[in-house]
Structure formats: structure tokens, C-alpha cells
XYZ file of C-alpha atoms in Angstrom:
565
model
C -9.837 11.890 -12.273
C -12.592 13.633 -14.207
C -12.770 14.683 -17.848
C -15.131 15.345 -20.770
C -14.769 13.078 -23.803
C -16.422 15.649 -26.141
C -15.753 19.028 -24.491
C -16.687 20.927 -27.660
C -20.360 20.633 -26.661
C -19.657 22.709 -23.550
C -19.672 25.771 -25.808
C -23.461 25.378 -25.839
C -23.449 26.547 -22.211
C -23.132 30.051 -23.667
C -26.892 29.728 -24.346
C -27.600 29.766 -20.592
C -26.642 33.421 -19.932
C -28.171 34.458 -23.290
C -31.521 32.880 -22.371
C -31.315 34.413 -18.892
C -30.762 37.836 -20.482
C -33.704 37.312 -22.863
C -35.864 36.323 -19.881
C -34.824 39.474 -17.977
C -35.610 41.762 -20.954
C -38.984 40.049 -21.501
C -39.877 40.456 -17.821
C -39.068 44.194 -17.909
C -41.185 44.725 -21.030
C -44.038 42.861 -19.358
C -43.865 45.216 -16.383
C -43.902 48.258 -18.664
C -47.041 47.011 -20.392
C -48.736 46.376 -17.045
C -47.988 49.933 -15.839
C -50.038 51.257 -18.749
C -53.112 49.676 -17.123
C -52.512 51.175 -13.669
C -50.663 50.732 -10.409
C -48.939 47.344 -10.074
C -50.123 46.746 -6.488
C -53.712 47.428 -7.527
C -53.388 45.106 -10.507
C -51.949 42.410 -8.257
C -54.994 42.509 -6.014
C -57.196 42.204 -9.114
C -55.317 39.012 -10.175
C -55.178 36.894 -6.990
C -54.541 33.587 -8.826
C -51.559 34.902 -10.756
C -48.193 33.947 -9.228
C -45.033 35.943 -9.724
C -42.716 33.173 -8.508
C -44.096 30.158 -10.380
C -43.014 31.370 -13.864
C -39.573 32.222 -12.504
C -39.168 28.798 -10.871
C -40.339 27.049 -14.053
C -37.884 29.089 -16.134
C -34.894 28.358 -13.898
C -35.809 24.669 -13.743
C -35.873 24.525 -17.543
C -32.576 26.401 -17.710
C -30.934 24.016 -15.211
C -32.259 20.982 -17.137
C -30.840 22.442 -20.369
C -27.436 22.953 -18.729
C -27.425 19.351 -17.482
C -28.339 18.054 -20.937
C -25.456 20.017 -22.466
C -23.053 18.582 -19.886
C -24.434 15.121 -20.646
C -23.706 15.634 -24.359
C -20.087 16.437 -23.477
C -19.841 12.888 -21.994
C -18.403 13.346 -18.497
C -16.107 10.449 -17.516
C -14.578 9.342 -14.251
C -13.409 6.234 -12.404
C -12.168 2.935 -13.874
C -13.589 0.717 -16.600
C -12.493 -2.764 -17.665
C -13.393 -3.923 -21.151
C -12.491 -6.549 -23.728
C -11.170 -5.313 -27.055
C -10.115 -6.982 -30.284
C -6.658 -5.882 -31.364
C -4.474 -6.764 -34.323
C -0.764 -6.700 -33.562
C 2.351 -8.632 -32.541
C 3.887 -9.869 -29.295
C 7.199 -8.401 -28.161
C 9.411 -9.375 -25.240
C 12.143 -6.858 -24.366
C 15.188 -8.317 -22.585
C 17.075 -5.405 -21.020
C 20.662 -5.820 -19.807
C 21.026 -4.153 -16.378
C 24.543 -5.308 -15.544
C 26.963 -2.748 -14.099
C 28.597 -2.255 -17.504
C 25.373 -0.594 -18.692
C 26.223 2.359 -16.418
C 29.060 3.372 -18.764
C 28.567 6.853 -20.196
C 29.932 6.457 -23.727
C 26.281 6.907 -24.822
C 24.545 10.014 -23.455
C 23.365 10.056 -20.685
C 24.401 6.412 -20.066
C 23.896 3.065 -21.752
C 21.105 2.084 -19.362
C 19.280 5.435 -19.488
C 19.510 5.495 -23.286
C 18.082 1.956 -23.386
C 15.189 2.986 -21.125
C 14.413 5.912 -23.423
C 14.354 3.575 -26.419
C 11.979 1.159 -24.679
C 9.693 4.018 -23.651
C 9.595 5.356 -27.215
C 8.915 1.846 -28.476
C 5.961 1.517 -26.077
C 4.632 4.880 -27.263
C 4.630 3.586 -30.851
C 2.675 0.454 -29.878
C -1.105 0.640 -30.243
C -2.461 -2.875 -30.687
C 0.576 -4.950 -29.685
C 1.421 -6.868 -26.524
C 4.643 -6.235 -24.648
C 6.624 -7.967 -21.896
C 9.781 -6.958 -20.039
C 12.683 -9.131 -18.817
C 15.741 -7.793 -17.005
C 18.990 -9.733 -16.829
C 22.605 -9.625 -15.735
C 24.232 -12.798 -14.340
C 20.660 -14.091 -13.982
C 17.322 -13.173 -15.568
C 13.766 -12.696 -14.331
C 10.441 -11.411 -15.676
C 9.819 -7.815 -14.682
C 6.464 -7.532 -16.513
C 4.506 -10.485 -18.006
C 3.308 -9.954 -21.558
C 0.388 -7.522 -21.536
C -1.308 -4.661 -23.374
C -1.110 -2.385 -20.331
C 1.421 0.145 -21.607
C 1.036 2.336 -18.491
C 2.299 -0.504 -16.289
C 5.166 -1.117 -18.719
C 6.395 2.455 -18.294
C 5.912 2.274 -14.539
C 8.052 -0.883 -14.231
C 10.636 0.593 -16.610
C 11.269 3.622 -14.393
C 12.236 1.439 -11.404
C 14.881 -0.647 -13.195
C 18.410 -0.377 -11.789
C 21.518 -2.652 -11.669
C 21.112 -2.937 -7.881
C 18.052 -5.131 -8.536
C 20.328 -8.015 -9.566
C 22.089 -9.942 -6.822
C 24.187 -11.821 -9.406
C 26.139 -9.536 -11.705
C 27.726 -10.436 -15.047
C 25.958 -10.894 -18.389
C 24.051 -14.057 -19.306
C 22.310 -13.380 -22.638
C 21.346 -17.041 -23.069
C 19.315 -17.028 -19.834
C 17.423 -13.918 -20.977
C 16.579 -15.400 -24.400
C 15.464 -18.727 -22.897
C 13.208 -16.948 -20.422
C 11.749 -14.771 -23.195
C 10.948 -17.873 -25.272
C 8.845 -19.221 -22.385
C 7.106 -15.885 -21.687
C 5.033 -15.594 -24.890
C 1.361 -16.586 -25.073
C 0.229 -19.786 -26.766
C -1.234 -17.867 -29.739
C -0.207 -19.265 -33.121
C 0.221 -17.316 -36.331
C 1.189 -14.085 -34.595
C 4.569 -12.389 -34.975
C 6.767 -12.821 -31.899
C 9.868 -10.706 -31.407
C 12.584 -10.864 -28.743
C 14.473 -7.574 -28.456
C 17.764 -7.957 -26.559
C 19.243 -4.623 -25.469
C 22.842 -5.143 -24.321
C 26.464 -4.099 -24.704
C 27.355 -7.631 -25.824
C 29.682 -8.580 -22.950
C 28.486 -12.186 -22.678
C 30.304 -13.815 -19.761
C 28.478 -17.144 -19.699
C 28.167 -18.284 -23.342
C 25.357 -20.242 -24.943
C 23.702 -17.157 -26.452
C 24.023 -18.358 -30.061
C 22.426 -21.705 -29.253
C 19.567 -20.016 -27.361
C 18.901 -17.595 -30.243
C 18.899 -20.411 -32.770
C 16.436 -22.397 -30.654
C 14.151 -19.348 -30.468
C 14.254 -18.988 -34.269
C 13.236 -22.644 -34.674
C 10.165 -21.934 -32.533
C 9.077 -19.105 -34.835
C 10.474 -16.161 -32.899
C 12.768 -13.442 -34.213
C 15.652 -12.237 -32.058
C 16.667 -8.603 -32.548
C 19.771 -7.277 -30.804
C 20.309 -3.605 -29.988
C 23.976 -2.967 -29.254
C 24.416 -0.076 -26.808
C 27.810 1.566 -26.362
C 30.970 2.310 -28.311
C 33.635 -0.085 -29.557
C 36.372 2.116 -28.017
C 35.045 1.396 -24.533
C 34.441 3.504 -21.444
C 35.006 3.172 -17.675
C 32.134 2.032 -15.448
C 31.250 4.633 -12.781
C 30.391 3.490 -9.257
C 27.185 5.369 -8.282
C 27.573 7.877 -5.473
C 31.377 7.637 -5.211
C 32.785 9.476 -8.223
C 35.157 6.554 -8.750
C 35.297 3.861 -11.445
C 35.042 0.088 -11.178
C 38.330 -1.863 -11.041
C 39.158 -5.487 -11.764
C 40.939 -7.942 -9.448
C 44.361 -6.573 -10.404
C 43.414 -2.996 -9.494
C 43.132 -1.679 -13.064
C 40.136 0.429 -14.190
C 37.669 -1.659 -16.165
C 37.074 -0.462 -19.728
C 33.770 -1.850 -21.029
C 33.423 -1.897 -24.836
C 30.560 -2.884 -27.124
C 31.050 -6.381 -28.572
C 29.465 -5.882 -31.990
C 30.631 -9.252 -33.331
C 28.790 -11.092 -30.565
C 25.636 -8.994 -31.109
C 25.658 -9.656 -34.866
C 26.126 -13.380 -34.378
C 23.240 -13.617 -31.886
C 20.916 -11.632 -34.186
C 21.892 -13.747 -37.181
C 21.349 -16.994 -35.262
C 17.945 -15.711 -34.118
C 16.771 -14.714 -37.594
C 16.633 -11.042 -36.649
C 18.677 -7.904 -37.216
C 21.498 -6.260 -35.284
C 21.047 -2.507 -34.702
C 23.737 -0.260 -33.263
C 22.336 2.332 -30.843
C 24.011 5.726 -31.066
C 23.165 9.247 -29.940
C 20.394 9.675 -32.518
C 16.973 8.257 -33.427
C 18.127 6.139 -36.395
C 18.117 2.927 -34.340
C 14.547 3.593 -33.170
C 13.274 4.060 -36.720
C 15.101 0.980 -37.986
C 13.650 -1.157 -35.176
C 10.102 0.110 -35.871
C 10.509 -0.759 -39.549
C 11.714 -4.283 -38.727
C 8.837 -4.921 -36.303
C 6.326 -3.742 -38.916
C 7.438 -6.637 -41.140
C 6.242 -9.248 -38.620
C 2.874 -10.906 -39.158
C -0.028 -9.492 -37.159
C -3.049 -11.324 -35.811
C -6.306 -10.307 -34.121
C -6.331 -11.123 -30.405
C -8.692 -10.441 -27.525
C -7.226 -8.085 -24.934
C -8.376 -6.875 -21.533
C -8.164 -3.076 -21.486
C -8.098 -1.048 -18.289
C -9.301 2.521 -18.770
C -9.052 5.318 -16.230
C -12.423 6.710 -17.355
C -15.972 5.417 -17.210
C -19.093 7.149 -18.551
C -20.939 9.263 -15.938
C -23.587 10.929 -18.133
C -26.339 8.813 -16.546
C -26.354 10.860 -13.321
C -26.690 14.141 -15.254
C -29.465 12.642 -17.386
C -31.436 11.517 -14.313
C -31.134 14.963 -12.696
C -32.249 16.676 -15.907
C -35.247 14.337 -16.147
C -36.250 15.043 -12.536
C -36.055 18.796 -13.141
C -38.236 18.486 -16.264
C -40.849 16.432 -14.373
C -40.835 19.005 -11.563
C -41.266 21.830 -14.076
C -44.295 20.089 -15.626
C -45.905 19.582 -12.217
C -45.732 23.311 -11.432
C -48.596 25.400 -12.907
C -48.350 29.029 -13.938
C -51.367 29.937 -11.765
C -52.317 28.942 -8.259
C -54.653 25.980 -7.902
C -57.942 27.127 -6.270
C -58.017 23.934 -4.223
C -54.556 24.700 -2.824
C -54.826 28.483 -2.579
C -54.065 28.452 1.117
C -50.884 26.480 0.487
C -48.063 28.733 -0.662
C -44.896 26.941 -1.749
C -43.307 29.745 -3.712
C -42.575 32.489 -1.249
C -39.027 33.758 -1.339
C -37.987 31.952 1.816
C -39.810 28.761 0.910
C -38.272 28.583 -2.548
C -34.819 28.911 -1.024
C -35.652 26.222 1.532
C -36.873 23.826 -1.188
C -33.769 24.427 -3.278
C -31.519 23.863 -0.276
C -33.396 20.658 0.521
C -32.942 19.403 -3.053
C -29.237 20.235 -2.949
C -28.846 18.489 0.412
C -30.615 15.396 -0.897
C -28.418 15.370 -3.965
C -25.262 15.780 -1.871
C -26.261 13.048 0.579
C -27.070 10.683 -2.292
C -23.631 11.203 -3.830
C -21.545 11.230 -0.636
C -20.015 7.764 -1.053
C -19.108 8.510 -4.682
C -17.553 11.823 -3.620
C -15.409 10.004 -1.088
C -14.362 7.555 -3.810
C -13.405 10.439 -6.124
C -11.419 12.053 -3.328
C -9.712 8.756 -2.559
C -8.863 8.243 -6.244
C -7.124 11.614 -6.390
C -5.120 10.817 -3.268
C -4.272 7.318 -4.493
C -3.042 8.599 -7.875
C -0.895 11.137 -6.030
C 0.685 8.348 -3.955
C -0.986 9.455 -0.706
C -2.143 5.947 0.230
C -2.939 6.537 3.972
C -5.346 9.409 3.223
C -6.794 7.457 0.295
C -7.506 4.632 2.728
C -9.350 7.073 5.005
C -11.495 8.369 2.120
C -12.351 4.864 0.921
C -13.259 3.791 4.458
C -15.648 6.745 4.681
C -17.218 5.656 1.396
C -17.610 2.084 2.709
C -19.116 3.403 5.935
C -21.566 5.540 3.968
C -22.532 2.699 1.606
C -21.292 -0.753 2.720
C -22.759 -2.312 -0.430
C -20.635 -0.260 -2.840
C -18.227 -2.782 -4.443
C -16.067 -0.046 -5.989
C -15.373 1.438 -2.546
C -14.383 -1.959 -1.134
C -12.150 -2.731 -4.127
C -10.410 0.670 -4.019
C -9.910 0.319 -0.257
C -8.247 -3.042 -0.892
C -5.869 -1.403 -3.387
C -4.965 1.337 -0.896
C -4.268 -1.261 1.804
C -2.277 -3.377 -0.649
C -0.114 -0.363 -1.536
C 0.697 0.034 2.187
C 1.588 -3.676 2.576
C -1.460 -4.255 4.812
C -2.044 -7.481 2.980
C -4.399 -9.307 5.363
C -6.775 -6.331 5.507
C -6.498 -5.902 1.729
C -7.531 -9.521 1.132
C -10.580 -8.994 3.357
C -11.673 -5.991 1.286
C -11.099 -7.798 -2.010
C -13.256 -10.656 -0.724
C -16.031 -8.177 0.126
C -15.726 -6.571 -3.300
C -15.943 -9.957 -5.048
C -19.133 -10.769 -3.129
C -20.773 -7.401 -3.855
C -19.644 -6.932 -7.459
C -21.958 -8.061 -10.269
C -19.699 -7.065 -13.179
C -17.601 -10.180 -13.993
C -14.614 -8.189 -15.261
C -14.379 -6.100 -12.097
C -15.009 -9.135 -9.931
C -12.155 -10.940 -11.658
C -9.747 -8.125 -10.741
C -10.477 -8.650 -7.037
C -9.573 -12.339 -7.305
C -6.440 -11.474 -9.309
C -5.225 -9.068 -6.616
C -5.889 -11.648 -3.903
C -3.753 -14.078 -5.874
C -0.927 -11.532 -6.163
C -0.900 -10.965 -2.392
C -0.936 -14.679 -1.578
C 1.806 -15.300 -4.142
C 4.023 -12.624 -2.572
C 3.694 -14.401 0.801
C 4.417 -17.805 -0.797
C 0.875 -18.987 0.041
C 0.773 -20.783 -3.276
C -2.306 -22.924 -2.538
C -4.470 -19.878 -1.791
C -2.959 -18.002 -4.738
C -3.799 -20.858 -7.110
C -7.457 -20.836 -5.985
C -7.687 -17.055 -6.402
C -6.164 -17.166 -9.893
C -8.511 -19.998 -10.891
C -11.526 -17.917 -9.802
C -10.151 -14.965 -11.788
C -9.687 -17.064 -14.935
C -13.235 -18.418 -14.664
C -14.461 -14.825 -14.949
C -11.896 -13.711 -17.546
C -10.350 -16.703 -19.363
C -8.413 -14.479 -21.796
C -6.144 -12.828 -19.226
C -2.600 -13.993 -19.992
C -1.041 -12.381 -16.922
C -3.289 -14.335 -14.538
C -2.643 -17.550 -16.455
C 1.106 -16.954 -16.266
C 0.938 -16.342 -12.501
C -1.191 -19.480 -12.050
C 1.386 -21.643 -13.843
C 4.196 -20.056 -11.838
C 2.379 -20.696 -8.540
C 1.718 -24.327 -9.463
C 5.412 -24.772 -10.225
C 6.453 -23.115 -6.954
C 3.917 -25.169 -4.977
C 5.364 -28.382 -6.375
C 8.805 -27.271 -5.244
C 7.403 -26.249 -1.875
C 5.676 -29.626 -1.405
C 8.829 -31.423 -2.486
C 10.909 -29.453 0.000
C 8.416 -30.220 2.733
C 8.561 -33.914 1.942
C 12.341 -33.777 1.982
C 12.294 -32.014 5.337
C 9.907 -34.595 6.784
C 12.110 -37.380 5.435
C 15.186 -35.714 6.884
C 13.481 -35.469 10.258
C 12.592 -39.150 10.162
C 16.145 -40.034 9.109
C 17.516 -37.836 11.881
C 15.314 -39.592 14.441
C 16.501 -42.982 13.204
C 20.119 -41.831 13.282
C 19.689 -40.501 16.803
C 18.167 -43.813 17.862
C 21.044 -45.751 16.325
C 23.554 -43.420 17.977
C 21.887 -43.943 21.331
C 22.011 -47.706 20.881
C 25.643 -47.490 19.862
C 26.455 -45.372 22.905
C 24.763 -47.911 25.146
C 26.766 -50.696 23.520
C 29.992 -48.722 23.955
C 29.230 -48.163 27.625
C 28.724 -51.876 28.142
C 31.945 -52.602 26.272
C 33.851 -50.054 28.356
C 32.664 -51.728 31.504
C 33.850 -55.104 30.247
C 37.200 -53.626 29.142
C 37.785 -52.115 32.560
C 37.274 -55.483 34.127
C 39.783 -57.094 31.777
C 42.178 -54.116 31.776
C 45.855 -55.049 31.785
C 48.916 -52.808 31.864
C 49.659 -51.360 28.431
C 53.138 -51.469 27.009
C 54.836 -48.061 26.773
C 55.681 -46.556 23.314
C 59.322 -46.584 22.377
C 61.226 -43.418 21.325
C 61.597 -44.640 17.708
C 57.871 -45.247 17.359
C 57.094 -41.770 18.671
C 59.424 -40.100 16.135
C 57.871 -42.109 13.266
C 54.352 -40.970 14.238
C 55.492 -37.322 14.492
C 57.103 -37.421 11.045
C 53.951 -38.950 9.497
C 51.770 -36.181 11.012
C 54.095 -33.466 9.647
C 54.040 -35.037 6.184
C 50.233 -35.161 6.183
C 50.031 -31.478 7.197
C 52.371 -30.510 4.336
C 50.221 -32.366 1.782
C 47.089 -30.574 3.068
C 48.763 -27.163 2.666
C 49.831 -28.015 -0.899
C 46.245 -28.952 -1.841
C 44.904 -25.652 -0.447
C 47.433 -23.650 -2.479
C 46.492 -25.475 -5.668
C 42.766 -24.861 -5.044
C 43.378 -21.150 -4.554
C 45.412 -20.936 -7.785
C 42.637 -22.529 -9.900
C 40.582 -19.975 -11.971
C 36.993 -19.288 -10.855
C 33.928 -18.744 -13.019
C 33.923 -15.563 -15.075
C 30.695 -14.227 -13.588
C 32.405 -14.117 -10.185
C 35.604 -12.513 -11.427
C 33.702 -10.103 -13.677
C 30.935 -8.392 -11.781
C 30.093 -6.086 -14.650
């Protein structure tokens, strides 16, 4: 992606054709004055040291340098830049209900789509705040750790769907508890939990969770989506509606009483979402009341300054213009550099040198366009060409790693990120390579390697909350993994001991059988009365077993199993 930060200066390029026109008029007037003295060919032979091409070359060099300086003033930008900025704002965690009941269409276009629109508008209003995203139904998980990267927030938001949740239902308490643990450790900053739901809480415990969050200094706001009259829940792709266990169509209604109670317990405000923007304005006003604090934030920009290249080219052209004299040097009179063909050859050579010097960067630009368009295989090809052209370009190696990571070629991606971390001298860009390596290792449950990568990233950028969150999560998962491994090893040892005991027991039984055979005597036959008594006892036991099974089936199950909306 390429742009000009101050494009208004490009209007100065109008001077280029004006100066060219002035030069043309001046040259014609000069010829007219020369004709007054005689024939031009005769005058040329009388002035052997005067060159016709040198002044032209000097003029066009000056004109090209002026054009480059104007472009430099317009601040051309391209590529990616990572910087640290001081921002004053709040921290907000959005807990979005994605249970099946959010598909109801009593709010246009649906409860879930209307909630997504609200979150997107909320992100657009944020400038200096941090935001995190949690999705929940019968369970809850973090979709986006708290960050200032609003672009990523919108990207994650677009992919949210009820099919993401294996466990349906609505557990508001789990969402609030997870949000409480997802904030940073900053003190004195306003922290808001925004729960967007239709209020059908199937699990309970939401009031207690909201009250606990309020005690920790967090405000819980509840946005109630839907109508109190209720609406059926459509089944995507079928044209039918969801039914309960008795075969009746489920009517999902907004539980405003529950929403109000949760907001009151959390020290926040309940806002009813309808088909207008009133709820959005009310929420913005409530968030503005929270205390703000200055924090350090890592900012990822799609644009980096590129004026240096234009400045260097302009400087080279000016130096070349100074080195060219208006008249031929007597010492070099036999050397002609400014014939028509030679001038063209020199210009072509300069262009070729410039193109060859920028080839790897051109491949990177081409790869960036393809990557942004989602064409990851072709982006990989372009980045590989850039690496082949300049193996010491850390940006090419890093971008190639991203293209491979997008195609799930994780082992090759890690190799490129390692190369980029070795070549890169900018700590902030180097940290991103380690962070991506950690993400890949974490996705493959290689928690030990992920922990090392995240530690290296935090050494370079200690203020990155996302990396710190992932590091803590990996440490927790590694403890569980180690514990499971120990349990498995213990189980194997126990199994071996059990097998050994069984073998010994079998050997003992064999010996006992041999002894019994030796001492075997005729067994007395069972009488008819004894046989009938045993048969009646077996039938009675079978009847008791059937009665227990019927009672177990008649017992009510948990609500989140019966209600999958």
C-alpha cells in the first residue's frame, strides 16, 4: 500500500511543465538572436567548445531533482511501522452472547447482527482506549485479548457466529468472570465490562459475578438485545424454527429484569437496544464518565516514511548536474558523452541501476498487495523472490513468514521468523517475529517453545499486554500438560504392577486348579427346589435393575442440555 501523507504539495508539480515551457521559449529566442549573426552551422564551427546538449542535460537534471523534492515534501509512505505511543483512555472488555437465541429477528436484521453493528460503531468511537472481546454461550472464551489494535477487533468481530460454540445455552457468569481476569494490571484506569445479551441466563450466578467485578473496581454494563414479546429462533439454511423437547416452537424473549439486576449488581447501567441509535449514544455517554489514565501502547501502522529514497535520488541528480560543465573541457575534447545516442544510453543505465537497486523492495510491495488481497500463495512467491534478491532483508523474511503462517505452513514460517529475528536491528520489529513464533508454537500445543518465544518478545517490548497474556496462558497450559504426563506415566506404572499381580494370581490359580483336580470328588446334584429359588432371585434382581433405569431416565437434566439456545 502506498500513499502521500501531505498530497497538497503535489500541486507544486505544475511548476515542472511551466518551467519546461519557459525553457523551450528561451531556447527559441536564443536561436533567433543567433540567426542575426549568420548561418547556424557556420556559427557552430566558430564555437567548437560550446555544447548544445550539456545545457539541456543540466536543465532536465535540475527539473528531475525539483520533481523529486516536491514528491519528498508530500511525504510518500509505504510498508509497516511499529511504534510506542502514549494514550489516555479506558479499558473495555465486550462480552458478546452468541447463543442460538441471538439469531432471533425481533431486532433488524437479527439480534446478533445488530450487536455486531453496535460493537463496530463503539470501536469506531474509540481513539485512545483499549478493547478486548469475549464470546460466550454455554461456555466462554477470549476472542481478542485487550489491545489498541482496532483493525484486528473488527476483523475478529466479522467471523463471530453461534456455530463457534460447541456448548450452547447462556452462561453470563462465566463471561463476566473471564472478563474480570482479562484486564491489564494497570491501576487507576476506568475498566468497563459490556455484556451484550438477550438475558436468557440458563446457569445462574450472574448477579454474584457482577457484584464481585464491582468490588474489584470494574463497572458492568448490560445491553439487552431483543423484544419482551419474544420471537422464534430460525435454523440457518433450513427456513425452519428451533423447537424444544416437546416439539413446540421456541419463543425467545428479552429478560429485562435479569439484565437490570446484573447491571445494578455490577455498578453499571442497563441499556435496551432497539432499532435506533439511542442505545449507542447512551453507552458512549456512560463510558465517558469513567476515569482515564495515560498508558503506553504499541501501535501498528500500515505506513512508514519513504521520503529518504526520493531525497537521495534528488541529491545524486544535483551532484551530477554540478559535475557537468556548460562547455567542453579542452583536456577531454576527444571524449564526447553527450551525443544523442550516448545520452540515451547513460539515462537507460541510470534507470537500470535504480531498478536493480530497488528490486527486492518492489517484490515486497507486490507481495504486500497480494497479501492484503488474501492471495497468500502468490504473496509467498513475491516474498521469496525478494529474499532471493537480498537474503539480508529482514522485512522480506518477516513478510514471507506471515504468508507461510497464513497458509498453515507453520514449520517453514518459524524458520523465516527466526531468520528475520537474526537480521532485524529494530527491537520492535524483532519482537514481532518472536511473538509470531510463540503464536505458532502455542497453536500446536508446544508450550515450552512458545514460552521461550514470548519471553524473548517481552524482553524487546515489555509493554505488550497481548504477549504477556499469551505467556501466562501457555505457562498454565504447560503445567496442565506436565501434570497429565505425570499422571499418564503413573498410570503406566500402575498398569504394569497390576499386570504383574494378575500374572502372579493366574499362576497361583493354575497351581490351585491342579491341586483341586487331584482332590476332585463327585459333586452333589442341585435339587429342583434349589433351582427354582435361584431362578426367582435372578428375576427379582433384573426387575430392580429395570426400575432403577426408569427412575434415572425420569430425572431432570441440566438446563443447558435441555435448552440449546
